[in-house]
PDB file of C-alpha atoms in Angstrom:
ATOM      1  CA  UNK Y   1      13.499  56.147  -1.070  1.00 33.00           C
ATOM      2  CA  UNK Y   2      11.755  53.854  -3.573  1.00 38.00           C
ATOM      3  CA  UNK Y   3      13.612  55.515  -6.405  1.00 34.00           C
ATOM      4  CA  UNK Y   4      16.865  55.187  -4.517  1.00 34.00           C
ATOM      5  CA  UNK Y   5      16.518  51.446  -3.959  1.00 37.00           C
ATOM      6  CA  UNK Y   6      15.782  50.957  -7.627  1.00 37.00           C
ATOM      7  CA  UNK Y   7      18.947  52.784  -8.679  1.00 36.00           C
ATOM      8  CA  UNK Y   8      21.171  51.020  -6.156  1.00 39.00           C
ATOM      9  CA  UNK Y   9      20.569  47.640  -7.751  1.00 40.00           C
ATOM     10  CA  UNK Y  10      22.956  45.145  -9.251  1.00 41.00           C
ATOM     11  CA  UNK Y  11      25.474  46.416 -11.757  1.00 47.00           C
ATOM     12  CA  UNK Y  12      26.677  43.042 -12.971  1.00 44.00           C
ATOM     13  CA  UNK Y  13      25.059  43.434 -16.414  1.00 47.00           C
ATOM     14  CA  UNK Y  14      26.863  46.696 -17.179  1.00 49.00           C
ATOM     15  CA  UNK Y  15      29.587  46.617 -19.819  1.00 50.00           C
ATOM     16  CA  UNK Y  16      33.105  46.646 -18.384  1.00 53.00           C
ATOM     17  CA  UNK Y  17      34.036  50.008 -19.881  1.00 54.00           C
ATOM     18  CA  UNK Y  18      30.884  51.602 -18.396  1.00 61.00           C
ATOM     19  CA  UNK Y  19      31.158  49.976 -14.960  1.00 78.00           C
ATOM     20  CA  UNK Y  20      31.745  52.614 -12.288  1.00 83.00           C
ATOM     21  CA  UNK Y  21      33.306  49.934 -10.071  1.00 91.00           C
ATOM     22  CA  UNK Y  22      36.217  49.522 -12.455  1.00 94.00           C
ATOM     23  CA  UNK Y  23      39.440  51.389 -11.691  1.00 94.00           C
ATOM     24  CA  UNK Y  24      42.099  51.735 -14.366  1.00 93.00           C
ATOM     25  CA  UNK Y  25      45.666  52.965 -14.281  1.00 90.00           C
ATOM     26  CA  UNK Y  26      47.119  52.587 -17.752  1.00 86.00           C
ATOM     27  CA  UNK Y  27      46.336  49.020 -18.782  1.00 86.00           C
ATOM     28  CA  UNK Y  28      46.029  47.821 -15.187  1.00 92.00           C
ATOM     29  CA  UNK Y  29      42.438  47.402 -13.991  1.00 94.00           C
ATOM     30  CA  UNK Y  30      40.744  46.234 -10.812  1.00 96.00           C
ATOM     31  CA  UNK Y  31      37.062  45.761 -10.025  1.00 96.00           C
ATOM     32  CA  UNK Y  32      35.154  45.999  -6.741  1.00 96.00           C
ATOM     33  CA  UNK Y  33      31.975  44.065  -5.907  1.00 95.00           C
ATOM     34  CA  UNK Y  34      29.968  44.129  -2.677  1.00 95.00           C
ATOM     35  CA  UNK Y  35      27.443  41.511  -1.537  1.00 96.00           C
ATOM     36  CA  UNK Y  36      24.955  41.317   1.344  1.00 95.00           C
ATOM     37  CA  UNK Y  37      23.431  37.827   1.038  1.00 93.00           C
ATOM     38  CA  UNK Y  38      21.542  38.248   4.317  1.00 91.00           C
ATOM     39  CA  UNK Y  39      19.620  41.126   2.699  1.00 89.00           C
ATOM     40  CA  UNK Y  40      19.493  40.039  -0.936  1.00 90.00           C
ATOM     41  CA  UNK Y  41      20.989  36.794  -2.185  1.00 87.00           C
ATOM     42  CA  UNK Y  42      21.290  38.116  -5.735  1.00 86.00           C
ATOM     43  CA  UNK Y  43      22.224  41.696  -4.823  1.00 88.00           C
ATOM     44  CA  UNK Y  44      25.455  42.923  -6.424  1.00 88.00           C
ATOM     45  CA  UNK Y  45      26.595  46.385  -5.386  1.00 92.00           C
ATOM     46  CA  UNK Y  46      29.560  48.676  -5.667  1.00 89.00           C
ATOM     47  CA  UNK Y  47      30.168  52.033  -4.006  1.00 91.00           C
ATOM     48  CA  UNK Y  48      26.545  52.498  -2.879  1.00 92.00           C
ATOM     49  CA  UNK Y  49      25.646  49.776  -0.391  1.00 93.00           C
ATOM     50  CA  UNK Y  50      21.949  49.889   0.587  1.00 91.00           C
ATOM     51  CA  UNK Y  51      22.112  48.508   4.141  1.00 92.00           C
ATOM     52  CA  UNK Y  52      24.490  48.602   7.072  1.00 94.00           C
ATOM     53  CA  UNK Y  53      25.634  45.211   8.335  1.00 94.00           C
ATOM     54  CA  UNK Y  54      27.666  42.233   7.236  1.00 95.00           C
ATOM     55  CA  UNK Y  55      29.163  42.909   3.807  1.00 96.00           C
ATOM     56  CA  UNK Y  56      31.388  40.796   1.563  1.00 96.00           C
ATOM     57  CA  UNK Y  57      33.848  42.861  -0.472  1.00 96.00           C
ATOM     58  CA  UNK Y  58      35.545  41.252  -3.471  1.00 96.00           C
ATOM     59  CA  UNK Y  59      38.332  42.900  -5.450  1.00 96.00           C
ATOM     60  CA  UNK Y  60      39.109  41.332  -8.821  1.00 96.00           C
ATOM     61  CA  UNK Y  61      42.582  41.893 -10.252  1.00 96.00           C
ATOM     62  CA  UNK Y  62      41.456  42.061 -13.861  1.00 94.00           C
ATOM     63  CA  UNK Y  63      44.911  42.285 -15.450  1.00 92.00           C
ATOM     64  CA  UNK Y  64      47.201  39.270 -15.031  1.00 93.00           C
ATOM     65  CA  UNK Y  65      50.174  41.584 -14.372  1.00 94.00           C
ATOM     66  CA  UNK Y  66      48.610  42.662 -11.069  1.00 95.00           C
ATOM     67  CA  UNK Y  67      48.522  39.034  -9.933  1.00 95.00           C
ATOM     68  CA  UNK Y  68      52.300  39.029  -9.873  1.00 94.00           C
ATOM     69  CA  UNK Y  69      52.557  42.151  -7.699  1.00 95.00           C
ATOM     70  CA  UNK Y  70      52.127  42.380  -3.905  1.00 96.00           C
ATOM     71  CA  UNK Y  71      48.737  44.019  -3.234  1.00 97.00           C
ATOM     72  CA  UNK Y  72      47.936  45.841  -0.011  1.00 96.00           C
ATOM     73  CA  UNK Y  73      44.480  46.996   1.076  1.00 96.00           C
ATOM     74  CA  UNK Y  74      43.440  49.546   3.651  1.00 96.00           C
ATOM     75  CA  UNK Y  75      39.867  50.454   4.610  1.00 96.00           C
ATOM     76  CA  UNK Y  76      39.229  53.687   6.483  1.00 96.00           C
ATOM     77  CA  UNK Y  77      35.978  54.793   8.072  1.00 95.00           C
ATOM     78  CA  UNK Y  78      35.420  58.255   6.662  1.00 92.00           C
ATOM     79  CA  UNK Y  79      36.037  59.851   3.293  1.00 86.00           C
ATOM     80  CA  UNK Y  80      39.606  60.996   3.988  1.00 87.00           C
ATOM     81  CA  UNK Y  81      42.773  59.381   5.249  1.00 85.00           C
ATOM     82  CA  UNK Y  82      43.391  62.220   7.681  1.00 86.00           C
ATOM     83  CA  UNK Y  83      41.243  61.831  10.749  1.00 83.00           C
ATOM     84  CA  UNK Y  84      39.734  58.556   9.580  1.00 87.00           C
ATOM     85  CA  UNK Y  85      39.674  55.304  11.524  1.00 92.00           C
ATOM     86  CA  UNK Y  86      41.459  52.354   9.939  1.00 93.00           C
ATOM     87  CA  UNK Y  87      39.143  49.327  10.141  1.00 94.00           C
ATOM     88  CA  UNK Y  88      41.104  46.988   7.854  1.00 94.00           C
ATOM     89  CA  UNK Y  89      44.779  46.910   6.932  1.00 94.00           C
ATOM     90  CA  UNK Y  90      45.873  43.944   4.824  1.00 94.00           C
ATOM     91  CA  UNK Y  91      49.619  43.690   4.356  1.00 94.00           C
ATOM     92  CA  UNK Y  92      50.873  43.393   0.782  1.00 96.00           C
ATOM     93  CA  UNK Y  93      50.573  39.874  -0.592  1.00 96.00           C
ATOM     94  CA  UNK Y  94      50.485  38.201  -3.990  1.00 97.00           C
ATOM     95  CA  UNK Y  95      47.071  36.939  -5.128  1.00 97.00           C
ATOM     96  CA  UNK Y  96      47.792  34.649  -8.056  1.00 95.00           C
ATOM     97  CA  UNK Y  97      44.138  33.693  -8.455  1.00 95.00           C
ATOM     98  CA  UNK Y  98      43.322  37.403  -8.957  1.00 96.00           C
ATOM     99  CA  UNK Y  99      40.676  37.559  -6.229  1.00 96.00           C
ATOM    100  CA  UNK Y 100      40.869  39.399  -2.897  1.00 96.00           C
ATOM    101  CA  UNK Y 101      37.903  38.775  -0.607  1.00 95.00           C
ATOM    102  CA  UNK Y 102      37.123  40.182   2.837  1.00 94.00           C
ATOM    103  CA  UNK Y 103      34.075  40.332   5.060  1.00 94.00           C
ATOM    104  CA  UNK Y 104      33.237  43.322   7.256  1.00 93.00           C
ATOM    105  CA  UNK Y 105      30.372  44.540   9.421  1.00 94.00           C
ATOM    106  CA  UNK Y 106      29.853  48.017   7.996  1.00 94.00           C
ATOM    107  CA  UNK Y 107      28.065  50.796   9.849  1.00 94.00           C
ATOM    108  CA  UNK Y 108      26.073  53.539   8.195  1.00 94.00           C
ATOM    109  CA  UNK Y 109      28.307  56.205   6.725  1.00 94.00           C
ATOM    110  CA  UNK Y 110      31.258  56.665   4.391  1.00 95.00           C
ATOM    111  CA  UNK Y 111      34.307  54.466   3.873  1.00 96.00           C
ATOM    112  CA  UNK Y 112      37.492  54.801   1.857  1.00 96.00           C
ATOM    113  CA  UNK Y 113      39.183  51.746   0.368  1.00 96.00           C
ATOM    114  CA  UNK Y 114      42.776  52.105  -0.809  1.00 95.00           C
ATOM    115  CA  UNK Y 115      44.302  49.384  -2.984  1.00 96.00           C
ATOM    116  CA  UNK Y 116      48.056  49.582  -3.571  1.00 96.00           C
ATOM    117  CA  UNK Y 117      49.918  47.432  -6.073  1.00 95.00           C
ATOM    118  CA  UNK Y 118      53.635  47.464  -5.326  1.00 93.00           C
ATOM    119  CA  UNK Y 119      54.833  47.717  -8.880  1.00 87.00           C
ATOM    120  CA  UNK Y 120      57.388  50.085 -10.398  1.00 87.00           C
ATOM    121  CA  UNK Y 121      56.038  52.643  -9.894  1.00 90.00           C
ATOM    122  CA  UNK Y 122      53.404  51.634  -7.290  1.00 93.00           C
ATOM    123  CA  UNK Y 123      49.760  51.784  -8.403  1.00 95.00           C
ATOM    124  CA  UNK Y 124      47.182  53.346  -6.102  1.00 95.00           C
ATOM    125  CA  UNK Y 125      43.428  52.785  -6.515  1.00 96.00           C
ATOM    126  CA  UNK Y 126      40.644  54.264  -4.387  1.00 95.00           C
ATOM    127  CA  UNK Y 127      36.971  53.511  -3.785  1.00 96.00           C
ATOM    128  CA  UNK Y 128      34.634  55.738  -1.791  1.00 95.00           C
ATOM    129  CA  UNK Y 129      31.819  53.669  -0.268  1.00 95.00           C
ATOM    130  CA  UNK Y 130      28.458  54.993   0.925  1.00 94.00           C
ATOM    131  CA  UNK Y 131      26.628  52.652   3.286  1.00 95.00           C
ATOM    132  CA  UNK Y 132      22.864  53.099   3.799  1.00 92.00           C
ATOM    133  CA  UNK Y 133      22.990  56.623   2.391  1.00 88.00           C
ATOM    134  CA  UNK Y 134      20.915  58.179  -0.381  1.00 67.00           C
ATOM    135  CA  UNK Y 135      22.883  59.028  -3.502  1.00 61.00           C
ATOM    136  CA  UNK Y 136      21.027  62.118  -4.659  1.00 55.00           C
ATOM    137  CA  UNK Y 137      22.859  62.147  -7.989  1.00 62.00           C
ATOM    138  CA  UNK Y 138      21.440  58.709  -8.829  1.00 61.00           C
ATOM    139  CA  UNK Y 139      17.989  59.749  -7.609  1.00 59.00           C
ATOM    140  CA  UNK Y 140      18.133  62.822  -9.857  1.00 63.00           C
ATOM    141  CA  UNK Y 141      19.203  60.760 -12.863  1.00 69.00           C
ATOM    142  CA  UNK Y 142      16.414  58.249 -12.190  1.00 69.00           C
ATOM    143  CA  UNK Y 143      13.681  60.897 -11.880  1.00 75.00           C
ATOM    144  CA  UNK Y 144      14.686  63.473 -14.500  1.00 78.00           C
ATOM    145  CA  UNK Y 145      13.329  61.374 -17.388  1.00 78.00           C
ATOM    146  CA  UNK Y 146       9.801  60.873 -15.968  1.00 83.00           C
ATOM    147  CA  UNK Y 147       9.681  64.516 -14.850  1.00 79.00           C
ATOM    148  CA  UNK Y 148      10.545  65.738 -18.352  1.00 85.00           C
ATOM    149  CA  UNK Y 149       7.902  63.413 -19.805  1.00 83.00           C
ATOM    150  CA  UNK Y 150       5.293  64.734 -17.361  1.00 84.00           C
ATOM    151  CA  UNK Y 151       6.236  68.332 -18.174  1.00 83.00           C
ATOM    152  CA  UNK Y 152       5.962  67.734 -21.936  1.00 83.00           C
ATOM    153  CA  UNK Y 153       2.589  66.044 -21.455  1.00 86.00           C
ATOM    154  CA  UNK Y 154       1.338  69.028 -19.442  1.00 83.00           C
ATOM    155  CA  UNK Y 155       2.556  71.483 -22.110  1.00 84.00           C
ATOM    156  CA  UNK Y 156       0.948  69.498 -24.929  1.00 80.00           C
ATOM    157  CA  UNK Y 157      -2.280  69.209 -22.938  1.00 77.00           C
ATOM    158  CA  UNK Y 158      -2.320  72.958 -22.306  1.00 76.00           C
ATOM    159  CA  UNK Y 159      -1.726  73.734 -25.990  1.00 74.00           C
ATOM    160  CA  UNK Y 160      -4.452  71.279 -26.972  1.00 72.00           C
ATOM    161  CA  UNK Y 161      -6.973  72.884 -24.623  1.00 75.00           C
ATOM    162  CA  UNK Y 162      -6.053  76.333 -25.930  1.00 74.00           C
ATOM    163  CA  UNK Y 163      -6.282  75.315 -29.604  1.00 77.00           C
ATOM    164  CA  UNK Y 164      -9.197  76.569 -31.704  1.00 75.00           C
ATOM    165  CA  UNK Y 165      -9.944  73.140 -33.143  1.00 76.00           C
ATOM    166  CA  UNK Y 166     -10.339  71.683 -29.650  1.00 70.00           C
ATOM    167  CA  UNK Y 167     -12.667  74.517 -28.586  1.00 73.00           C
ATOM    168  CA  UNK Y 168     -14.755  74.053 -31.732  1.00 76.00           C
ATOM    169  CA  UNK Y 169     -14.962  70.323 -31.052  1.00 75.00           C
ATOM    170  CA  UNK Y 170     -16.067  70.925 -27.463  1.00 75.00           C
ATOM    171  CA  UNK Y 171     -18.626  73.463 -28.635  1.00 77.00           C
ATOM    172  CA  UNK Y 172     -20.047  71.007 -31.181  1.00 80.00           C
ATOM    173  CA  UNK Y 173     -20.349  68.339 -28.486  1.00 76.00           C
ATOM    174  CA  UNK Y 174     -22.110  70.834 -26.231  1.00 71.00           C
ATOM    175  CA  UNK Y 175     -24.600  71.782 -28.966  1.00 69.00           C
ATOM    176  CA  UNK Y 176     -25.331  68.108 -29.668  1.00 64.00           C
ATOM    177  CA  UNK Y 177     -26.018  67.522 -25.994  1.00 67.00           C
ATOM    178  CA  UNK Y 178     -28.348  70.542 -25.956  1.00 62.00           C
ATOM    179  CA  UNK Y 179     -30.227  69.254 -28.999  1.00 58.00           C
ATOM    180  CA  UNK Y 180     -30.603  65.845 -27.375  1.00 59.00           C
ATOM    181  CA  UNK Y 181     -31.845  67.490 -24.202  1.00 57.00           C
ATOM    182  CA  UNK Y 182     -34.423  69.542 -26.154  1.00 55.00           C
ATOM    183  CA  UNK Y 183     -35.589  66.447 -27.994  1.00 58.00           C
ATOM    184  CA  UNK Y 184     -35.935  64.641 -24.678  1.00 56.00           C
ATOM    185  CA  UNK Y 185     -37.992  67.494 -23.231  1.00 59.00           C
ATOM    186  CA  UNK Y 186     -40.252  67.588 -26.315  1.00 58.00           C
ATOM    187  CA  UNK Y 187     -40.765  63.839 -26.127  1.00 61.00           C
ATOM    188  CA  UNK Y 188     -41.650  64.084 -22.451  1.00 61.00           C
ATOM    189  CA  UNK Y 189     -44.129  66.885 -23.169  1.00 57.00           C
ATOM    190  CA  UNK Y 190     -45.805  64.869 -25.942  1.00 56.00           C
ATOM    191  CA  UNK Y 191     -46.059  61.818 -23.700  1.00 63.00           C
ATOM    192  CA  UNK Y 192     -47.562  63.930 -20.944  1.00 60.00           C
ATOM    193  CA  UNK Y 193     -50.086  65.426 -23.364  1.00 62.00           C
ATOM    194  CA  UNK Y 194     -51.089  61.980 -24.639  1.00 61.00           C
ATOM    195  CA  UNK Y 195     -51.549  60.764 -21.084  1.00 64.00           C
ATOM    196  CA  UNK Y 196     -53.754  63.769 -20.284  1.00 61.00           C
ATOM    197  CA  UNK Y 197     -55.943  63.215 -23.387  1.00 60.00           C
ATOM    198  CA  UNK Y 198     -56.369  59.528 -22.614  1.00 61.00           C
ATOM    199  CA  UNK Y 199     -57.393  60.354 -19.059  1.00 60.00           C
ATOM    200  CA  UNK Y 200     -59.968  62.947 -20.221  1.00 60.00           C
ATOM    201  CA  UNK Y 201     -61.392  60.436 -22.708  1.00 59.00           C
ATOM    202  CA  UNK Y 202     -61.826  57.812 -20.021  1.00 57.00           C
ATOM    203  CA  UNK Y 203     -63.475  60.324 -17.694  1.00 57.00           C
ATOM    204  CA  UNK Y 204     -65.937  61.311 -20.486  1.00 57.00           C
ATOM    205  CA  UNK Y 205     -66.856  57.720 -21.204  1.00 57.00           C
ATOM    206  CA  UNK Y 206     -67.503  57.070 -17.534  1.00 54.00           C
TER     207      UNK Y 206
END
């Protein structure tokens, strides 16, 4: 879930040609943005909306030509027109400022937004929304890099442990520790012997 919330963040810094909220038919482009200021004042979402609840949907008519055409919008609860429930149906109108804004209380689940520009021929755009649902594709893309890095680290660590140079190095460290231990034991024995001699000397003098 933590990985999911990190991948569902704002997409406003993405280049226009790489923005998955852009829809293009020929030279005609529109862009969808979703906001939930009650959850995150700076949050800027698209087709994956993290929480159910009040949501502001903004459609930008990027190309000036679309601002001269009547634009109709229909929102359906579900991922298909057939069998879905229409929750919003805006009649075609001209938006000369290029911005279409609407506010809806969205429940958890899937929604389909259809945008129709009544040109010649008509232009049809679609957005599939996911509200408070995990996008496993995004989770996979977010985790595959760290997993590959962890796997490579494990392989390199295994090869290092199995290498002859590493074993020789460990053996040399072990021998040095043994030598230090022997020296410590000899020193302790000498100290004990000195203590015993001093004690015998004192007993003889007394």
